[in-house]
PDB file of C-alpha atoms in Angstrom:
ATOM      1  CA  UNK A  16     106.791  97.105  94.371  1.00  0.00           C
ATOM      2  CA  UNK A  17     109.756  96.737  96.698  1.00  0.00           C
ATOM      3  CA  UNK A  18     112.902  94.685  97.195  1.00  0.00           C
ATOM      4  CA  UNK A  19     114.167  93.111 100.392  1.00  0.00           C
ATOM      5  CA  UNK A  20     117.516  91.485 101.182  1.00  0.00           C
ATOM      6  CA  UNK A  21     117.059  88.119 102.881  1.00  0.00           C
ATOM      7  CA  UNK A  22     119.435  86.192 105.160  1.00  0.00           C
ATOM      8  CA  UNK A  23     121.133  84.412 102.231  1.00  0.00           C
ATOM      9  CA  UNK A  24     122.186  87.791 100.836  1.00  0.00           C
ATOM     10  CA  UNK A  25     119.814  87.566  97.875  1.00  0.00           C
ATOM     11  CA  UNK A  26     117.375  90.440  97.306  1.00  0.00           C
ATOM     12  CA  UNK A  27     113.836  89.496  96.339  1.00  0.00           C
ATOM     13  CA  UNK A  28     111.378  91.641  94.411  1.00  0.00           C
ATOM     14  CA  UNK A  29     107.859  91.696  95.859  1.00  0.00           C
ATOM     15  CA  UNK A  30     104.552  93.511  95.873  1.00  0.00           C
ATOM     16  CA  UNK A  31     102.317  93.938  98.885  1.00  0.00           C
ATOM     17  CA  UNK A  32      98.646  94.903  98.942  1.00  0.00           C
ATOM     18  CA  UNK A  33      95.923  95.002 101.569  1.00  0.00           C
ATOM     19  CA  UNK A  34      95.801  95.390 105.321  1.00  0.00           C
ATOM     20  CA  UNK A  35      99.280  95.216 106.926  1.00  0.00           C
ATOM     21  CA  UNK A  36      97.609  93.729 110.021  1.00  0.00           C
ATOM     22  CA  UNK A  37      95.528  91.272 107.997  1.00  0.00           C
ATOM     23  CA  UNK A  38      96.018  87.548 107.456  1.00  0.00           C
ATOM     24  CA  UNK A  39      99.301  87.191 105.527  1.00  0.00           C
ATOM     25  CA  UNK A  40      99.039  85.353 102.206  1.00  0.00           C
ATOM     26  CA  UNK A  41     102.366  84.678 100.442  1.00  0.00           C
ATOM     27  CA  UNK A  42     101.904  84.135  96.696  1.00  0.00           C
ATOM     28  CA  UNK A  43     104.584  82.071  94.899  1.00  0.00           C
ATOM     29  CA  UNK A  44     104.690  82.057  91.084  1.00  0.00           C
ATOM     30  CA  UNK A  45     105.436  79.395  88.486  1.00  0.00           C
ATOM     31  CA  UNK A  46     108.564  78.685  86.464  1.00  0.00           C
ATOM     32  CA  UNK A  47     109.826  81.722  84.487  1.00  0.00           C
ATOM     33  CA  UNK A  48     107.047  83.863  85.963  1.00  0.00           C
ATOM     34  CA  UNK A  49     107.321  86.505  88.666  1.00  0.00           C
ATOM     35  CA  UNK A  50     105.184  88.336  91.168  1.00  0.00           C
ATOM     36  CA  UNK A  51     103.543  89.896  88.083  1.00  0.00           C
ATOM     37  CA  UNK A  52     101.620  86.640  87.563  1.00  0.00           C
ATOM     38  CA  UNK A  53      99.355  87.588  90.442  1.00  0.00           C
ATOM     39  CA  UNK A  54      98.506  91.144  89.302  1.00  0.00           C
ATOM     40  CA  UNK A  55      95.069  90.238  87.867  1.00  0.00           C
ATOM     41  CA  UNK A  56      94.185  88.282  91.021  1.00  0.00           C
ATOM     42  CA  UNK A  57      95.303  90.808  93.647  1.00  0.00           C
ATOM     43  CA  UNK A  58      92.535  93.317  92.942  1.00  0.00           C
ATOM     44  CA  UNK A  59      89.842  90.632  93.277  1.00  0.00           C
ATOM     45  CA  UNK A  60      90.811  89.418  96.760  1.00  0.00           C
ATOM     46  CA  UNK A  61      89.452  90.919 100.006  1.00  0.00           C
ATOM     47  CA  UNK A  62      91.286  94.097 101.093  1.00  0.00           C
ATOM     48  CA  UNK A  63      91.510  92.865 104.696  1.00  0.00           C
ATOM     49  CA  UNK A  64      94.128  90.283 103.672  1.00  0.00           C
ATOM     50  CA  UNK A  65      97.850  91.066 103.629  1.00  0.00           C
ATOM     51  CA  UNK A  66      98.698  89.864 100.112  1.00  0.00           C
ATOM     52  CA  UNK A  67     102.391  89.449  99.358  1.00  0.00           C
ATOM     53  CA  UNK A  68     103.471  88.363  95.871  1.00  0.00           C
ATOM     54  CA  UNK A  69     107.207  87.639  95.674  1.00  0.00           C
ATOM     55  CA  UNK A  70     109.529  86.863  92.764  1.00  0.00           C
ATOM     56  CA  UNK A  71     111.846  83.919  93.448  1.00  0.00           C
ATOM     57  CA  UNK A  72     115.592  84.348  93.025  1.00  0.00           C
ATOM     58  CA  UNK A  73     116.417  84.412  89.326  1.00  0.00           C
ATOM     59  CA  UNK A  74     112.926  85.602  88.403  1.00  0.00           C
ATOM     60  CA  UNK A  75     111.424  89.020  87.779  1.00  0.00           C
ATOM     61  CA  UNK A  76     113.553  91.753  89.274  1.00  0.00           C
ATOM     62  CA  UNK A  77     114.951  89.571  92.070  1.00  0.00           C
ATOM     63  CA  UNK A  78     118.684  88.872  92.213  1.00  0.00           C
ATOM     64  CA  UNK A  79     120.019  86.239  89.845  1.00  0.00           C
ATOM     65  CA  UNK A  80     122.864  84.415  91.604  1.00  0.00           C
ATOM     66  CA  UNK A  81     125.004  82.000  89.578  1.00  0.00           C
ATOM     67  CA  UNK A  82     123.609  78.918  91.340  1.00  0.00           C
ATOM     68  CA  UNK A  83     121.199  77.480  93.931  1.00  0.00           C
ATOM     69  CA  UNK A  84     117.842  77.308  92.177  1.00  0.00           C
ATOM     70  CA  UNK A  85     116.591  73.989  93.534  1.00  0.00           C
ATOM     71  CA  UNK A  86     113.265  73.570  95.332  1.00  0.00           C
ATOM     72  CA  UNK A  87     114.927  73.301  98.748  1.00  0.00           C
ATOM     73  CA  UNK A  88     116.777  76.601  98.277  1.00  0.00           C
ATOM     74  CA  UNK A  89     113.660  78.379  97.022  1.00  0.00           C
ATOM     75  CA  UNK A  90     111.704  77.072 100.043  1.00  0.00           C
ATOM     76  CA  UNK A  91     114.471  78.312 102.348  1.00  0.00           C
ATOM     77  CA  UNK A  92     114.212  81.713 100.638  1.00  0.00           C
ATOM     78  CA  UNK A  93     110.483  81.800 101.453  1.00  0.00           C
ATOM     79  CA  UNK A  94     111.248  81.440 105.159  1.00  0.00           C
ATOM     80  CA  UNK A  95     113.955  84.111 105.012  1.00  0.00           C
ATOM     81  CA  UNK A  96     111.600  86.358 103.040  1.00  0.00           C
ATOM     82  CA  UNK A  97     108.889  85.984 105.680  1.00  0.00           C
ATOM     83  CA  UNK A  98     111.471  86.758 108.382  1.00  0.00           C
ATOM     84  CA  UNK A  99     112.542  89.926 106.563  1.00  0.00           C
ATOM     85  CA  UNK A 100     108.921  91.101 106.377  1.00  0.00           C
ATOM     86  CA  UNK A 101     108.145  90.128 109.989  1.00  0.00           C
ATOM     87  CA  UNK A 102     105.654  87.425 108.996  1.00  0.00           C
ATOM     88  CA  UNK A 103     105.568  84.563 111.510  1.00  0.00           C
ATOM     89  CA  UNK A 104     102.854  82.458 109.842  1.00  0.00           C
ATOM     90  CA  UNK A 105     101.102  82.772 106.506  1.00  0.00           C
ATOM     91  CA  UNK A 106      98.831  81.111 104.023  1.00  0.00           C
ATOM     92  CA  UNK A 107     101.266  79.820 101.399  1.00  0.00           C
ATOM     93  CA  UNK A 108     100.007  79.777  97.804  1.00  0.00           C
ATOM     94  CA  UNK A 109     102.052  77.918  95.200  1.00  0.00           C
ATOM     95  CA  UNK A 110     101.378  77.946  91.476  1.00  0.00           C
ATOM     96  CA  UNK A 111     102.879  75.388  89.071  1.00  0.00           C
ATOM     97  CA  UNK A 112     106.620  75.045  89.914  1.00  0.00           C
ATOM     98  CA  UNK A 113     105.983  76.809  93.187  1.00  0.00           C
ATOM     99  CA  UNK A 114     103.486  74.169  94.224  1.00  0.00           C
ATOM    100  CA  UNK A 115     106.626  72.087  94.810  1.00  0.00           C
ATOM    101  CA  UNK A 116     108.282  74.987  96.642  1.00  0.00           C
ATOM    102  CA  UNK A 117     105.171  75.600  98.762  1.00  0.00           C
ATOM    103  CA  UNK A 118     104.899  71.916  99.692  1.00  0.00           C
ATOM    104  CA  UNK A 119     108.574  71.806 100.648  1.00  0.00           C
ATOM    105  CA  UNK A 120     108.196  74.954 102.764  1.00  0.00           C
ATOM    106  CA  UNK A 121     105.111  73.551 104.521  1.00  0.00           C
ATOM    107  CA  UNK A 122     106.890  70.252 105.219  1.00  0.00           C
ATOM    108  CA  UNK A 123     109.925  72.048 106.657  1.00  0.00           C
ATOM    109  CA  UNK A 124     107.911  74.699 108.504  1.00  0.00           C
ATOM    110  CA  UNK A 125     104.454  73.420 109.472  1.00  0.00           C
ATOM    111  CA  UNK A 126     104.438  75.904 112.367  1.00  0.00           C
ATOM    112  CA  UNK A 127     104.775  78.799 109.889  1.00  0.00           C
ATOM    113  CA  UNK A 128     102.150  77.501 107.436  1.00  0.00           C
ATOM    114  CA  UNK A 129      98.576  78.557 108.296  1.00  0.00           C
ATOM    115  CA  UNK A 130      97.228  76.897 105.150  1.00  0.00           C
ATOM    116  CA  UNK A 131      98.602  75.585 101.879  1.00  0.00           C
ATOM    117  CA  UNK A 132      96.956  76.357  98.535  1.00  0.00           C
ATOM    118  CA  UNK A 133      98.304  74.652  95.402  1.00  0.00           C
ATOM    119  CA  UNK A 134      97.331  75.612  91.847  1.00  0.00           C
ATOM    120  CA  UNK A 135      98.389  73.700  88.750  1.00  0.00           C
ATOM    121  CA  UNK A 136     100.182  71.275  91.044  1.00  0.00           C
ATOM    122  CA  UNK A 137     101.828  67.911  90.477  1.00  0.00           C
ATOM    123  CA  UNK A 138     102.386  65.429  93.279  1.00  0.00           C
ATOM    124  CA  UNK A 139     105.676  64.614  91.574  1.00  0.00           C
ATOM    125  CA  UNK A 140     107.550  65.871  88.543  1.00  0.00           C
ATOM    126  CA  UNK A 141     108.774  62.361  87.754  1.00  0.00           C
ATOM    127  CA  UNK A 142     107.085  60.433  84.948  1.00  0.00           C
ATOM    128  CA  UNK A 143     105.508  63.387  83.123  1.00  0.00           C
ATOM    129  CA  UNK A 144     106.461  63.509  79.438  1.00  0.00           C
ATOM    130  CA  UNK A 145     105.710  67.258  79.303  1.00  0.00           C
ATOM    131  CA  UNK A 146     108.062  67.979  82.201  1.00  0.00           C
ATOM    132  CA  UNK A 147     110.814  65.850  80.654  1.00  0.00           C
ATOM    133  CA  UNK A 148     110.416  67.698  77.329  1.00  0.00           C
ATOM    134  CA  UNK A 149     110.549  71.056  79.116  1.00  0.00           C
ATOM    135  CA  UNK A 150     113.724  70.060  80.968  1.00  0.00           C
ATOM    136  CA  UNK A 151     115.352  69.051  77.664  1.00  0.00           C
ATOM    137  CA  UNK A 152     114.344  72.336  76.025  1.00  0.00           C
ATOM    138  CA  UNK A 153     115.566  74.401  78.970  1.00  0.00           C
ATOM    139  CA  UNK A 154     118.894  72.530  79.052  1.00  0.00           C
ATOM    140  CA  UNK A 155     119.574  73.710  75.487  1.00  0.00           C
ATOM    141  CA  UNK A 156     118.875  77.389  76.204  1.00  0.00           C
ATOM    142  CA  UNK A 157     121.546  80.063  76.311  1.00  0.00           C
ATOM    143  CA  UNK A 158     121.540  83.648  77.518  1.00  0.00           C
ATOM    144  CA  UNK A 159     119.692  85.653  76.638  1.00  0.00           C
ATOM    145  CA  UNK A 160     116.658  83.373  76.476  1.00  0.00           C
ATOM    146  CA  UNK A 161     115.196  83.156  72.984  1.00  0.00           C
ATOM    147  CA  UNK A 162     112.020  85.300  72.842  1.00  0.00           C
ATOM    148  CA  UNK A 163     110.360  82.689  70.613  1.00  0.00           C
ATOM    149  CA  UNK A 164     110.950  80.027  73.289  1.00  0.00           C
ATOM    150  CA  UNK A 165     109.564  82.333  76.012  1.00  0.00           C
ATOM    151  CA  UNK A 166     106.448  83.148  73.986  1.00  0.00           C
ATOM    152  CA  UNK A 167     105.813  79.502  73.016  1.00  0.00           C
ATOM    153  CA  UNK A 168     106.375  78.312  76.580  1.00  0.00           C
ATOM    154  CA  UNK A 169     103.954  80.845  78.045  1.00  0.00           C
ATOM    155  CA  UNK A 170     101.396  80.080  75.324  1.00  0.00           C
ATOM    156  CA  UNK A 171     101.648  76.359  76.148  1.00  0.00           C
ATOM    157  CA  UNK A 172     100.717  77.021  79.775  1.00  0.00           C
ATOM    158  CA  UNK A 173      97.391  78.704  79.019  1.00  0.00           C
ATOM    159  CA  UNK A 174      94.172  76.815  79.623  1.00  0.00           C
ATOM    160  CA  UNK A 175      92.179  79.681  78.081  1.00  0.00           C
ATOM    161  CA  UNK A 176      92.881  83.078  76.524  1.00  0.00           C
ATOM    162  CA  UNK A 177      94.179  85.894  78.732  1.00  0.00           C
ATOM    163  CA  UNK A 178      94.234  89.641  78.039  1.00  0.00           C
ATOM    164  CA  UNK A 179      97.035  90.539  75.637  1.00  0.00           C
ATOM    165  CA  UNK A 180      98.588  93.025  78.130  1.00  0.00           C
ATOM    166  CA  UNK A 181      98.887  90.231  80.694  1.00  0.00           C
ATOM    167  CA  UNK A 182     100.321  87.761  78.187  1.00  0.00           C
ATOM    168  CA  UNK A 183     102.937  90.298  77.061  1.00  0.00           C
ATOM    169  CA  UNK A 184     103.812  90.978  80.719  1.00  0.00           C
ATOM    170  CA  UNK A 185     104.476  87.299  81.487  1.00  0.00           C
ATOM    171  CA  UNK A 186     106.511  86.869  78.286  1.00  0.00           C
ATOM    172  CA  UNK A 187     108.609  89.910  79.258  1.00  0.00           C
ATOM    173  CA  UNK A 188     109.111  88.453  82.738  1.00  0.00           C
ATOM    174  CA  UNK A 189     110.202  85.109  81.214  1.00  0.00           C
ATOM    175  CA  UNK A 190     112.910  86.929  79.279  1.00  0.00           C
ATOM    176  CA  UNK A 191     114.437  88.129  82.574  1.00  0.00           C
ATOM    177  CA  UNK A 192     115.182  84.569  83.733  1.00  0.00           C
ATOM    178  CA  UNK A 193     118.750  83.433  83.103  1.00  0.00           C
ATOM    179  CA  UNK A 194     119.117  80.260  81.057  1.00  0.00           C
TER     180      UNK A 194
END
């Protein structure tokens, strides 16, 4: 685990594994998650890859500025993050919310995107009743985030059971996100 200050002045929490000279793969997590979301996956991927899991601003142990959490800003952070780590081009992996961030980054920086992998992705967030309900619920949150909300939200995102240690980790990470 490490932290790096990017050009915007925000410091991002990240974890790197694999061959420093290998193909860079930047792993972007979903809403309220962090780089921790990728822990179970990292050990299963080939060691000759340069795997870099980063926590977006406001998530995990990254800085939590008072504003600027839109998709465009998060995509800009990805570019600054890659600059700070000396990564010219990478495979960009986006999960859930970060599928939008990854797509935005790839559209803005096709020359820096070797490949784009989207998991749990929507082509648009418009017109989805679940997304609208989530936005309404999030709008009513205060700090600190209610642990019941965090637990119920994470439970609602599961397609199948996960190990309890992993579930507790993602709930704990959700509680770090400012309302």
